[in-house]
Amino acid sequence: MQIPAFKLERYFAEYEFNVDYVLCASDCESLTIQDLLALEPNAAERFHQHWLGYTESLGSLSLRREISRLYCDVQPDQVLVHTGAEEAIFLFMHAVLKAKDHVVVHWPCYQSLAEVARSIGCRVSLWKAHEGNGWALGIDELKQSIQSDTRAIIINTPHNPTGYLMPSNEFHEVSRIAQENGIILFSDEVYRESEFREKDRLPAACDLGEHAVSMGVMSKTYGLPGLRIGWIATRNAEVYDGMAALKDYTTICNSAPSEFLAELALRHRKTFAERNLRIIAGNLKVLDQFFARHADRFVWQRPQAGSIGFPRLLGVDVDTFCKALVKSAGVLLLPGTLYDDHGNHFRIGFGRKNLPEAIARLEQFLQQF
Ligand SMILES: Cc1ncc(COP(=O)(O)O)c(C=O)c1O
């Protein structure tokens, strides 16, 4: 398989663990194992006694049952647990796509959502978000990009990196277009349940029909990326079986301690989501004020969900700016060029508690840059 480097992951590999502030993290503030075990009486004892044999390849039944509760009309045997969302993306594409298939991908995007399809030899059309319209997507553009052999439409909402949340009528329209054209809709929903207004939450794609696959993960809304537990939920048996068969060649089954902890955390997921939304709300106030003070240097589109946004930097090249910032102030931002975006944007993360300190550092840096 020929696949280019994952630019964003290589950038994090270089900086993430040796800077003072990661101000572009995509996840929310994490917790310790001890915090999780404190959620239920006897949880620590049960964890210590948890069996370290191989686990069920699909994911343990009790974990899949807990995951299925996120959806309206999905049974545990329609949930397939993976090692992070990343494995799910990889296996979905390899199970469903073949060389020369046509795929439409919401862009900008987390690189693997387009790159894995390209590496299989698919023709990838980018369905581009419009900054001037709050990073919205054009439904007519989607319709125009559909071809007779379009096999999959890949969307991600709430969106990485813009924080865009598709309106419900458009989400249903995308689903209808996929269904009517016999196309599989792969919906990356890793930020679901992090909408700033609960009433804006979209249905999960998997609840809209057999043509759709929803992907979720413990990493973002719930702030537990170290568990490396992600999943897909779908009523499409062919997609499900194809992915399950491929998993034997990647991870076979998931980590037993992680499955235990993910199941425990999901029983309390509302607590995590609410706690992280409180952190996000506090941080957004800081960011709104910061961007208002520096309106001559940044264009800020306030996200509607999630823990990341994609502001535009004015007057200076974004790569130069991010490099100088990390070097002289120890604050990490992520230049949009790592998404192949050339609009001088950068990703900012606001799910971490130390954002006010990081912003203070950034502001100091601005005085001299
Ligand atoms: C939109 C999106 N999808 C998938 C992933 C992969 O998630 P994980 O790292 O938990 O495997 C990420 C991670 O940043 C993401 O932002």
mmCIF file of C-alpha atoms and ligand atoms in Angstrom:
data_model
loop_
_atom_site.group_PDB
_atom_site.id
_atom_site.type_symbol
_atom_site.label_atom_id
_atom_site.label_comp_id
_atom_site.label_asym_id
_atom_site.label_seq_id
_atom_site.Cartn_x
_atom_site.Cartn_y
_atom_site.Cartn_z
ATOM 1 C CA MET A 1 0.000 0.000 0.000
ATOM 2 C CA GLN A 2 1.276 3.461 -0.939
ATOM 3 C CA ILE A 3 0.071 6.184 1.399
ATOM 4 C CA PRO A 4 1.599 9.596 2.100
ATOM 5 C CA ALA A 5 2.540 10.655 5.616
ATOM 6 C CA PHE A 6 -0.328 11.816 7.831
ATOM 7 C CA LYS A 7 0.829 15.429 8.087
ATOM 8 C CA LEU A 8 -1.097 16.392 11.192
ATOM 9 C CA GLU A 9 -0.043 13.283 13.112
ATOM 10 C CA ARG A 10 3.623 13.795 12.130
ATOM 11 C CA TYR A 11 3.387 17.402 13.366
ATOM 12 C CA PHE A 12 1.974 16.247 16.700
ATOM 13 C CA ALA A 13 4.635 13.560 16.929
ATOM 14 C CA GLU A 14 7.255 16.296 16.690
ATOM 15 C CA TYR A 15 5.763 18.765 19.157
ATOM 16 C CA GLU A 16 2.934 17.442 21.326
ATOM 17 C CA PHE A 17 4.982 16.178 24.232
ATOM 18 C CA ASN A 18 7.659 18.859 24.357
ATOM 19 C CA VAL A 19 5.808 22.179 24.315
ATOM 20 C CA ASP A 20 4.351 24.111 27.249
ATOM 21 C CA TYR A 21 0.866 24.496 25.760
ATOM 22 C CA VAL A 22 -0.902 22.411 23.145
ATOM 23 C CA LEU A 23 -3.369 25.042 21.989
ATOM 24 C CA CYS A 24 -4.593 22.995 19.033
ATOM 25 C CA ALA A 25 -5.633 19.715 20.671
ATOM 26 C CA SER A 26 -8.713 18.163 19.108
ATOM 27 C CA ASP A 27 -9.858 16.438 22.282
ATOM 28 C CA CYS A 28 -11.302 17.624 25.578
ATOM 29 C CA GLU A 29 -9.557 17.617 28.957
ATOM 30 C CA SER A 30 -8.785 14.054 29.974
ATOM 31 C CA LEU A 31 -8.941 12.266 33.329
ATOM 32 C CA THR A 32 -7.115 9.517 35.160
ATOM 33 C CA ILE A 33 -8.021 5.863 35.561
ATOM 34 C CA GLN A 34 -8.591 6.682 39.222
ATOM 35 C CA ASP A 35 -11.187 9.310 38.243
ATOM 36 C CA LEU A 36 -13.040 6.747 36.169
ATOM 37 C CA LEU A 37 -12.923 4.064 38.832
ATOM 38 C CA ALA A 38 -14.373 6.506 41.357
ATOM 39 C CA LEU A 39 -17.560 6.702 39.290
ATOM 40 C CA GLU A 40 -19.063 3.505 40.705
ATOM 41 C CA PRO A 41 -18.718 1.605 43.968
ATOM 42 C CA ASN A 42 -16.609 -1.558 43.468
ATOM 43 C CA ALA A 43 -15.377 -0.389 40.066
ATOM 44 C CA ALA A 44 -11.738 -0.479 41.229
ATOM 45 C CA GLU A 45 -12.126 -4.002 42.546
ATOM 46 C CA ARG A 46 -13.843 -5.167 39.352
ATOM 47 C CA PHE A 47 -11.113 -3.529 37.252
ATOM 48 C CA HIS A 48 -8.363 -5.282 39.219
ATOM 49 C CA GLN A 49 -10.073 -8.592 38.608
ATOM 50 C CA HIS A 50 -10.706 -7.960 34.927
ATOM 51 C CA TRP A 51 -9.471 -10.819 32.772
ATOM 52 C CA LEU A 52 -6.521 -10.066 30.491
ATOM 53 C CA GLY A 53 -7.191 -12.695 27.882
ATOM 54 C CA TYR A 54 -8.096 -11.883 24.295
ATOM 55 C CA THR A 55 -11.413 -10.099 24.077
ATOM 56 C CA GLU A 56 -14.350 -10.666 21.759
ATOM 57 C CA SER A 57 -13.333 -9.492 18.300
ATOM 58 C CA LEU A 58 -16.462 -7.374 17.744
ATOM 59 C CA GLY A 59 -16.068 -5.738 21.150
ATOM 60 C CA SER A 60 -17.522 -7.167 24.357
ATOM 61 C CA LEU A 61 -21.286 -7.550 24.297
ATOM 62 C CA SER A 62 -21.740 -5.347 27.352
ATOM 63 C CA LEU A 63 -19.682 -2.540 25.756
ATOM 64 C CA ARG A 64 -21.565 -2.838 22.474
ATOM 65 C CA ARG A 65 -24.824 -2.735 24.422
ATOM 66 C CA GLU A 66 -23.712 0.490 26.115
ATOM 67 C CA ILE A 67 -22.660 2.004 22.766
ATOM 68 C CA SER A 68 -25.959 1.026 21.143
ATOM 69 C CA ARG A 69 -27.727 3.263 23.697
ATOM 70 C CA LEU A 70 -26.258 6.276 21.886
ATOM 71 C CA TYR A 71 -28.559 5.488 18.980
ATOM 72 C CA CYS A 72 -32.318 5.107 18.550
ATOM 73 C CA ASP A 73 -32.546 2.011 16.433
ATOM 74 C CA VAL A 74 -29.294 0.080 16.604
ATOM 75 C CA GLN A 75 -28.745 -3.288 18.257
ATOM 76 C CA PRO A 76 -25.487 -4.365 19.950
ATOM 77 C CA ASP A 77 -24.759 -6.711 17.033
ATOM 78 C CA GLN A 78 -24.788 -3.659 14.739
ATOM 79 C CA VAL A 79 -21.938 -2.054 16.693
ATOM 80 C CA LEU A 80 -18.322 -2.925 15.871
ATOM 81 C CA VAL A 81 -15.694 -1.713 18.324
ATOM 82 C CA HIS A 82 -12.274 -0.599 17.072
ATOM 83 C CA THR A 83 -8.962 0.650 18.352
ATOM 84 C CA GLY A 84 -9.792 4.342 18.058
ATOM 85 C CA ALA A 85 -11.790 5.971 15.313
ATOM 86 C CA GLU A 86 -8.708 5.796 13.126
ATOM 87 C CA GLU A 87 -8.911 2.016 12.773
ATOM 88 C CA ALA A 88 -12.602 2.309 11.931
ATOM 89 C CA ILE A 89 -11.875 4.763 9.092
ATOM 90 C CA PHE A 90 -9.176 2.501 7.711
ATOM 91 C CA LEU A 91 -11.285 -0.635 7.847
ATOM 92 C CA PHE A 92 -14.422 1.035 6.488
ATOM 93 C CA MET A 93 -12.555 2.230 3.415
ATOM 94 C CA HIS A 94 -10.810 -1.062 2.826
ATOM 95 C CA ALA A 95 -14.010 -3.046 3.282
ATOM 96 C CA VAL A 96 -16.192 -0.870 1.058
ATOM 97 C CA LEU A 97 -13.996 0.747 -1.595
ATOM 98 C CA LYS A 98 -11.974 -0.568 -4.471
ATOM 99 C CA ALA A 99 -9.637 1.067 -6.970
ATOM 100 C CA LYS A 100 -11.311 3.526 -9.348
ATOM 101 C CA ASP A 101 -14.468 3.900 -7.219
ATOM 102 C CA HIS A 102 -15.599 7.475 -6.840
ATOM 103 C CA VAL A 103 -15.863 8.968 -3.346
ATOM 104 C CA VAL A 104 -17.040 12.393 -2.177
ATOM 105 C CA VAL A 105 -15.340 13.757 0.927
ATOM 106 C CA HIS A 106 -16.299 16.769 3.049
ATOM 107 C CA TRP A 107 -13.253 19.078 3.027
ATOM 108 C CA PRO A 108 -11.137 20.295 4.806
ATOM 109 C CA CYS A 109 -10.906 17.011 6.620
ATOM 110 C CA TYR A 110 -9.004 14.857 9.038
ATOM 111 C CA GLN A 111 -6.525 13.526 6.505
ATOM 112 C CA SER A 112 -7.374 9.836 6.671
ATOM 113 C CA LEU A 113 -10.981 10.515 5.635
ATOM 114 C CA ALA A 114 -9.705 11.277 2.131
ATOM 115 C CA GLU A 115 -6.227 9.744 2.099
ATOM 116 C CA VAL A 116 -7.130 6.121 2.758
ATOM 117 C CA ALA A 117 -9.592 6.220 -0.154
ATOM 118 C CA ARG A 118 -6.910 7.758 -2.381
ATOM 119 C CA SER A 119 -4.411 5.099 -1.340
ATOM 120 C CA ILE A 120 -6.873 2.414 -2.465
ATOM 121 C CA GLY A 121 -6.908 4.085 -5.884
ATOM 122 C CA CYS A 122 -10.310 5.779 -5.578
ATOM 123 C CA ARG A 123 -11.155 9.016 -7.353
ATOM 124 C CA VAL A 124 -11.806 11.465 -4.556
ATOM 125 C CA SER A 125 -13.920 14.604 -5.067
ATOM 126 C CA LEU A 126 -13.614 17.155 -2.305
ATOM 127 C CA TRP A 127 -16.913 18.660 -1.171
ATOM 128 C CA LYS A 128 -15.597 22.002 0.001
ATOM 129 C CA ALA A 129 -16.845 23.966 2.986
ATOM 130 C CA HIS A 130 -17.324 27.710 2.440
ATOM 131 C CA GLU A 131 -15.642 29.933 4.974
ATOM 132 C CA GLY A 132 -17.691 32.941 3.832
ATOM 133 C CA ASN A 133 -20.822 31.041 4.777
ATOM 134 C CA GLY A 134 -19.740 29.867 8.252
ATOM 135 C CA TRP A 135 -18.035 26.788 6.749
ATOM 136 C CA ALA A 136 -21.346 25.526 5.366
ATOM 137 C CA LEU A 137 -21.501 23.024 2.517
ATOM 138 C CA GLY A 138 -23.546 23.476 -0.642
ATOM 139 C CA ILE A 139 -26.116 20.760 -1.236
ATOM 140 C CA ASP A 140 -26.225 21.575 -4.958
ATOM 141 C CA GLU A 141 -22.478 21.083 -5.134
ATOM 142 C CA LEU A 142 -22.898 17.650 -3.577
ATOM 143 C CA LYS A 143 -25.558 16.754 -6.133
ATOM 144 C CA GLN A 144 -23.301 17.900 -8.953
ATOM 145 C CA SER A 145 -20.374 15.855 -7.702
ATOM 146 C CA ILE A 146 -22.289 12.562 -7.629
ATOM 147 C CA GLN A 147 -21.283 10.204 -10.444
ATOM 148 C CA SER A 148 -22.720 6.904 -11.616
ATOM 149 C CA ASP A 149 -20.055 4.996 -9.678
ATOM 150 C CA THR A 150 -19.961 7.104 -6.507
ATOM 151 C CA ARG A 151 -19.617 4.525 -3.773
ATOM 152 C CA ALA A 152 -19.443 6.615 -0.617
ATOM 153 C CA ILE A 153 -20.052 10.104 0.748
ATOM 154 C CA ILE A 154 -17.867 10.922 3.746
ATOM 155 C CA ILE A 155 -19.012 13.669 6.078
ATOM 156 C CA ASN A 156 -17.831 14.915 9.438
ATOM 157 C CA THR A 157 -20.149 17.025 11.542
ATOM 158 C CA PRO A 158 -19.563 18.498 14.110
ATOM 159 C CA HIS A 159 -16.523 19.192 12.004
ATOM 160 C CA ASN A 160 -12.776 18.970 12.437
ATOM 161 C CA PRO A 161 -11.274 21.580 12.021
ATOM 162 C CA THR A 162 -14.003 24.253 11.716
ATOM 163 C CA GLY A 163 -16.501 23.281 14.438
ATOM 164 C CA TYR A 164 -19.273 23.477 11.823
ATOM 165 C CA LEU A 165 -22.520 21.743 12.663
ATOM 166 C CA MET A 166 -24.725 20.964 9.701
ATOM 167 C CA PRO A 167 -28.349 22.092 9.992
ATOM 168 C CA SER A 168 -30.726 19.183 10.466
ATOM 169 C CA ASN A 169 -32.614 19.685 7.179
ATOM 170 C CA GLU A 170 -29.338 19.562 5.227
ATOM 171 C CA PHE A 171 -28.144 16.481 7.098
ATOM 172 C CA HIS A 172 -31.387 14.716 6.146
ATOM 173 C CA GLU A 173 -30.953 15.934 2.576
ATOM 174 C CA VAL A 174 -27.414 14.498 2.382
ATOM 175 C CA SER A 175 -28.713 11.226 3.741
ATOM 176 C CA ARG A 176 -31.581 11.200 1.227
ATOM 177 C CA ILE A 177 -29.198 11.900 -1.682
ATOM 178 C CA ALA A 178 -26.970 9.016 -0.597
ATOM 179 C CA GLN A 179 -29.885 6.646 -0.106
ATOM 180 C CA GLU A 180 -31.586 7.464 -3.419
ATOM 181 C CA ASN A 181 -28.351 6.995 -5.332
ATOM 182 C CA GLY A 182 -27.363 3.723 -3.649
ATOM 183 C CA ILE A 183 -24.364 5.410 -1.995
ATOM 184 C CA ILE A 184 -23.034 4.599 1.465
ATOM 185 C CA LEU A 185 -22.984 7.559 3.813
ATOM 186 C CA PHE A 186 -20.047 7.406 6.234
ATOM 187 C CA SER A 187 -20.673 9.914 8.991
ATOM 188 C CA ASP A 188 -17.754 10.775 11.246
ATOM 189 C CA GLU A 189 -19.590 11.721 14.447
ATOM 190 C CA VAL A 190 -16.643 11.803 16.828
ATOM 191 C CA TYR A 191 -17.808 15.195 18.165
ATOM 192 C CA ARG A 192 -21.460 14.209 18.596
ATOM 193 C CA GLU A 193 -22.892 15.205 22.002
ATOM 194 C CA SER A 194 -20.609 18.241 22.148
ATOM 195 C CA GLU A 195 -23.114 20.633 20.538
ATOM 196 C CA PHE A 196 -23.232 23.945 22.400
ATOM 197 C CA ARG A 197 -27.047 23.836 22.206
ATOM 198 C CA GLU A 198 -28.451 20.376 22.718
ATOM 199 C CA LYS A 199 -31.390 21.138 20.443
ATOM 200 C CA ASP A 200 -28.945 21.430 17.515
ATOM 201 C CA ARG A 201 -27.824 17.809 17.888
ATOM 202 C CA LEU A 202 -28.261 15.867 14.670
ATOM 203 C CA PRO A 203 -29.668 12.386 14.508
ATOM 204 C CA ALA A 204 -26.999 9.749 14.145
ATOM 205 C CA ALA A 205 -26.677 8.762 10.499
ATOM 206 C CA CYS A 206 -27.020 5.062 11.317
ATOM 207 C CA ASP A 207 -30.559 5.766 12.546
ATOM 208 C CA LEU A 208 -31.527 7.130 9.134
ATOM 209 C CA GLY A 209 -31.255 3.877 7.236
ATOM 210 C CA GLU A 210 -29.183 0.930 6.120
ATOM 211 C CA HIS A 211 -27.206 3.096 3.714
ATOM 212 C CA ALA A 212 -25.472 4.892 6.594
ATOM 213 C CA VAL A 213 -22.587 4.213 8.965
ATOM 214 C CA SER A 214 -22.004 6.301 12.095
ATOM 215 C CA MET A 215 -18.563 6.473 13.651
ATOM 216 C CA GLY A 216 -18.019 7.432 17.288
ATOM 217 C CA VAL A 217 -15.117 7.430 19.726
ATOM 218 C CA MET A 218 -14.234 7.967 23.379
ATOM 219 C CA SER A 219 -11.560 10.528 22.455
ATOM 220 C CA LYS A 220 -13.238 13.856 21.758
ATOM 221 C CA THR A 221 -16.517 14.714 23.520
ATOM 222 C CA TYR A 222 -15.719 12.419 26.440
ATOM 223 C CA GLY A 223 -12.014 13.342 26.632
ATOM 224 C CA LEU A 224 -10.644 9.798 26.838
ATOM 225 C CA PRO A 225 -8.362 9.326 23.795
ATOM 226 C CA GLY A 226 -5.912 7.175 25.738
ATOM 227 C CA LEU A 227 -8.481 4.403 25.863
ATOM 228 C CA ARG A 228 -8.183 4.055 22.070
ATOM 229 C CA ILE A 229 -11.766 2.873 21.826
ATOM 230 C CA GLY A 230 -13.835 3.851 18.806
ATOM 231 C CA TRP A 231 -16.693 2.153 16.960
ATOM 232 C CA ILE A 232 -19.009 2.117 14.017
ATOM 233 C CA ALA A 233 -22.737 1.556 14.212
ATOM 234 C CA THR A 234 -24.652 0.494 11.134
ATOM 235 C CA ARG A 235 -27.677 -1.512 10.085
ATOM 236 C CA ASN A 236 -25.835 -2.431 6.883
ATOM 237 C CA ALA A 237 -24.817 -6.072 7.403
ATOM 238 C CA GLU A 238 -22.557 -6.160 4.351
ATOM 239 C CA VAL A 239 -20.473 -3.198 5.526
ATOM 240 C CA TYR A 240 -20.428 -4.536 9.069
ATOM 241 C CA ASP A 241 -19.285 -8.038 8.052
ATOM 242 C CA GLY A 242 -16.661 -6.661 5.679
ATOM 243 C CA MET A 243 -15.139 -4.501 8.391
ATOM 244 C CA ALA A 244 -15.294 -7.269 10.994
ATOM 245 C CA ALA A 245 -13.460 -9.641 8.637
ATOM 246 C CA LEU A 246 -10.675 -7.097 8.008
ATOM 247 C CA LYS A 247 -10.228 -6.408 11.702
ATOM 248 C CA ASP A 248 -8.639 -9.855 12.022
ATOM 249 C CA TYR A 249 -5.728 -8.398 10.058
ATOM 250 C CA THR A 250 -5.288 -5.214 12.082
ATOM 251 C CA THR A 251 -5.973 -5.529 15.808
ATOM 252 C CA ILE A 252 -8.062 -8.749 16.060
ATOM 253 C CA CYS A 253 -9.690 -7.471 19.226
ATOM 254 C CA ASN A 254 -9.476 -4.481 21.534
ATOM 255 C CA SER A 255 -7.554 -3.897 24.736
ATOM 256 C CA ALA A 256 -9.361 -5.589 27.636
ATOM 257 C CA PRO A 257 -8.660 -2.836 30.228
ATOM 258 C CA SER A 258 -9.753 -0.194 27.723
ATOM 259 C CA GLU A 259 -13.005 -1.975 27.001
ATOM 260 C CA PHE A 260 -13.760 -2.171 30.712
ATOM 261 C CA LEU A 261 -13.011 1.528 31.244
ATOM 262 C CA ALA A 262 -14.849 2.660 28.111
ATOM 263 C CA GLU A 263 -17.970 0.802 29.170
ATOM 264 C CA LEU A 264 -17.758 2.321 32.632
ATOM 265 C CA ALA A 265 -17.235 5.817 31.195
ATOM 266 C CA LEU A 266 -20.090 5.459 28.716
ATOM 267 C CA ARG A 267 -22.497 4.647 31.539
ATOM 268 C CA HIS A 268 -21.598 8.143 32.787
ATOM 269 C CA ARG A 269 -21.071 9.807 29.432
ATOM 270 C CA LYS A 270 -23.437 12.675 30.160
ATOM 271 C CA THR A 271 -21.292 13.621 33.154
ATOM 272 C CA PHE A 272 -18.210 13.771 30.925
ATOM 273 C CA ALA A 273 -19.915 15.634 28.115
ATOM 274 C CA GLU A 274 -21.385 18.199 30.522
ATOM 275 C CA ARG A 275 -18.083 18.708 32.318
ATOM 276 C CA ASN A 276 -16.280 19.209 29.007
ATOM 277 C CA LEU A 277 -18.957 21.543 27.679
ATOM 278 C CA ARG A 278 -18.477 23.657 30.813
ATOM 279 C CA ILE A 279 -14.729 23.855 30.110
ATOM 280 C CA ILE A 280 -15.466 24.726 26.466
ATOM 281 C CA ALA A 281 -17.971 27.447 27.416
ATOM 282 C CA GLY A 282 -15.450 29.115 29.764
ATOM 283 C CA ASN A 283 -12.704 28.895 27.141
ATOM 284 C CA LEU A 284 -14.910 30.287 24.389
ATOM 285 C CA LYS A 285 -15.501 33.413 26.461
ATOM 286 C CA VAL A 286 -11.736 33.861 26.704
ATOM 287 C CA LEU A 287 -11.360 33.291 22.964
ATOM 288 C CA ASP A 288 -14.191 35.633 21.977
ATOM 289 C CA GLN A 289 -12.554 38.404 23.995
ATOM 290 C CA PHE A 290 -9.096 37.597 22.643
ATOM 291 C CA PHE A 291 -10.240 37.655 19.024
ATOM 292 C CA ALA A 292 -12.242 40.855 19.634
ATOM 293 C CA ARG A 293 -9.088 42.523 20.995
ATOM 294 C CA HIS A 294 -7.127 41.374 17.933
ATOM 295 C CA ALA A 295 -9.679 41.762 15.167
ATOM 296 C CA ASP A 296 -6.974 43.359 13.017
ATOM 297 C CA ARG A 297 -4.963 40.122 13.108
ATOM 298 C CA PHE A 298 -7.497 37.287 13.078
ATOM 299 C CA VAL A 299 -10.872 36.391 11.582
ATOM 300 C CA TRP A 300 -12.776 34.239 14.091
ATOM 301 C CA GLN A 301 -15.704 32.068 13.061
ATOM 302 C CA ARG A 302 -17.245 30.877 16.303
ATOM 303 C CA PRO A 303 -17.864 27.092 16.148
ATOM 304 C CA GLN A 304 -21.247 25.563 17.013
ATOM 305 C CA ALA A 305 -19.956 22.348 18.537
ATOM 306 C CA GLY A 306 -16.835 20.484 19.524
ATOM 307 C CA SER A 307 -13.548 21.706 20.897
ATOM 308 C CA ILE A 308 -11.772 23.130 17.841
ATOM 309 C CA GLY A 309 -12.065 26.080 15.483
ATOM 310 C CA PHE A 310 -10.299 27.302 12.355
ATOM 311 C CA PRO A 311 -9.577 31.052 12.533
ATOM 312 C CA ARG A 312 -7.800 32.944 9.770
ATOM 313 C CA LEU A 313 -4.576 34.783 10.423
ATOM 314 C CA LEU A 314 -4.163 38.143 8.690
ATOM 315 C CA GLY A 315 -1.026 39.773 7.416
ATOM 316 C CA VAL A 316 1.542 37.017 8.181
ATOM 317 C CA ASP A 317 2.117 33.604 6.670
ATOM 318 C CA VAL A 318 0.534 31.047 9.003
ATOM 319 C CA ASP A 319 3.375 28.519 8.839
ATOM 320 C CA THR A 320 5.913 31.194 9.751
ATOM 321 C CA PHE A 321 3.685 32.406 12.572
ATOM 322 C CA CYS A 322 3.093 28.948 14.087
ATOM 323 C CA LYS A 323 6.780 28.072 13.875
ATOM 324 C CA ALA A 324 7.841 31.294 15.594
ATOM 325 C CA LEU A 325 5.135 30.894 18.247
ATOM 326 C CA VAL A 326 6.135 27.387 19.232
ATOM 327 C CA LYS A 327 9.843 28.231 19.164
ATOM 328 C CA SER A 328 9.751 31.405 21.207
ATOM 329 C CA ALA A 329 6.641 30.946 23.379
ATOM 330 C CA GLY A 330 6.200 27.161 23.621
ATOM 331 C CA VAL A 331 2.588 27.373 22.401
ATOM 332 C CA LEU A 332 1.486 24.951 19.709
ATOM 333 C CA LEU A 333 -1.042 25.945 17.052
ATOM 334 C CA LEU A 334 -1.680 23.858 13.969
ATOM 335 C CA PRO A 335 -1.282 25.554 10.589
ATOM 336 C CA GLY A 336 -4.062 24.838 8.110
ATOM 337 C CA THR A 337 -1.488 23.852 5.507
ATOM 338 C CA LEU A 338 -1.380 20.477 7.270
ATOM 339 C CA TYR A 339 -4.940 20.033 5.962
ATOM 340 C CA ASP A 340 -3.768 21.229 2.522
ATOM 341 C CA ASP A 341 -5.686 24.430 3.250
ATOM 342 C CA HIS A 342 -4.103 27.522 1.753
ATOM 343 C CA GLY A 343 -6.367 30.166 3.256
ATOM 344 C CA ASN A 344 -3.918 31.057 6.068
ATOM 345 C CA HIS A 345 -6.042 29.364 8.750
ATOM 346 C CA PHE A 346 -4.869 27.566 11.849
ATOM 347 C CA ARG A 347 -6.562 25.112 14.168
ATOM 348 C CA ILE A 348 -7.147 26.191 17.719
ATOM 349 C CA GLY A 349 -8.338 23.797 20.440
ATOM 350 C CA PHE A 350 -10.459 24.921 23.380
ATOM 351 C CA GLY A 351 -11.233 21.726 25.257
ATOM 352 C CA ARG A 352 -8.310 21.953 27.671
ATOM 353 C CA LYS A 353 -8.372 23.627 31.087
ATOM 354 C CA ASN A 354 -5.121 25.511 30.555
ATOM 355 C CA LEU A 355 -6.410 27.531 27.599
ATOM 356 C CA PRO A 356 -6.479 30.874 29.502
ATOM 357 C CA GLU A 357 -2.750 30.524 30.321
ATOM 358 C CA ALA A 358 -1.936 29.525 26.745
ATOM 359 C CA ILE A 359 -3.856 32.514 25.397
ATOM 360 C CA ALA A 360 -2.001 34.833 27.780
ATOM 361 C CA ARG A 361 1.276 33.447 26.390
ATOM 362 C CA LEU A 362 0.034 33.881 22.821
ATOM 363 C CA GLU A 363 -0.981 37.457 23.557
ATOM 364 C CA GLN A 364 2.458 38.262 24.949
ATOM 365 C CA PHE A 365 3.991 36.791 21.801
ATOM 366 C CA LEU A 366 1.777 38.986 19.608
ATOM 367 C CA GLN A 367 3.282 42.087 21.160
ATOM 368 C CA GLN A 368 6.670 41.253 19.741
ATOM 369 C CA PHE A 369 5.698 39.496 16.483
HETATM 370 C C1 LIG B 1 -12.715 14.014 12.734
HETATM 371 C C2 LIG B 1 -11.851 12.959 13.338
HETATM 372 N N1 LIG B 1 -12.085 11.677 13.007
HETATM 373 C C3 LIG B 1 -11.335 10.689 13.511
HETATM 374 C C4 LIG B 1 -10.311 10.940 14.385
HETATM 375 C C5 LIG B 1 -9.492 9.809 14.948
HETATM 376 O O1 LIG B 1 -9.818 9.615 16.303
HETATM 377 P P1 LIG B 1 -8.891 8.733 17.251
HETATM 378 O O2 LIG B 1 -7.622 9.490 17.403
HETATM 379 O O3 LIG B 1 -9.584 8.657 18.538
HETATM 380 O O4 LIG B 1 -8.692 7.425 16.602
HETATM 381 C C6 LIG B 1 -10.028 12.248 14.749
HETATM 382 C C7 LIG B 1 -8.899 12.563 15.642
HETATM 383 O O5 LIG B 1 -8.427 13.672 15.759
HETATM 384 C C8 LIG B 1 -10.837 13.282 14.229
HETATM 385 O O6 LIG B 1 -10.639 14.558 14.560
#
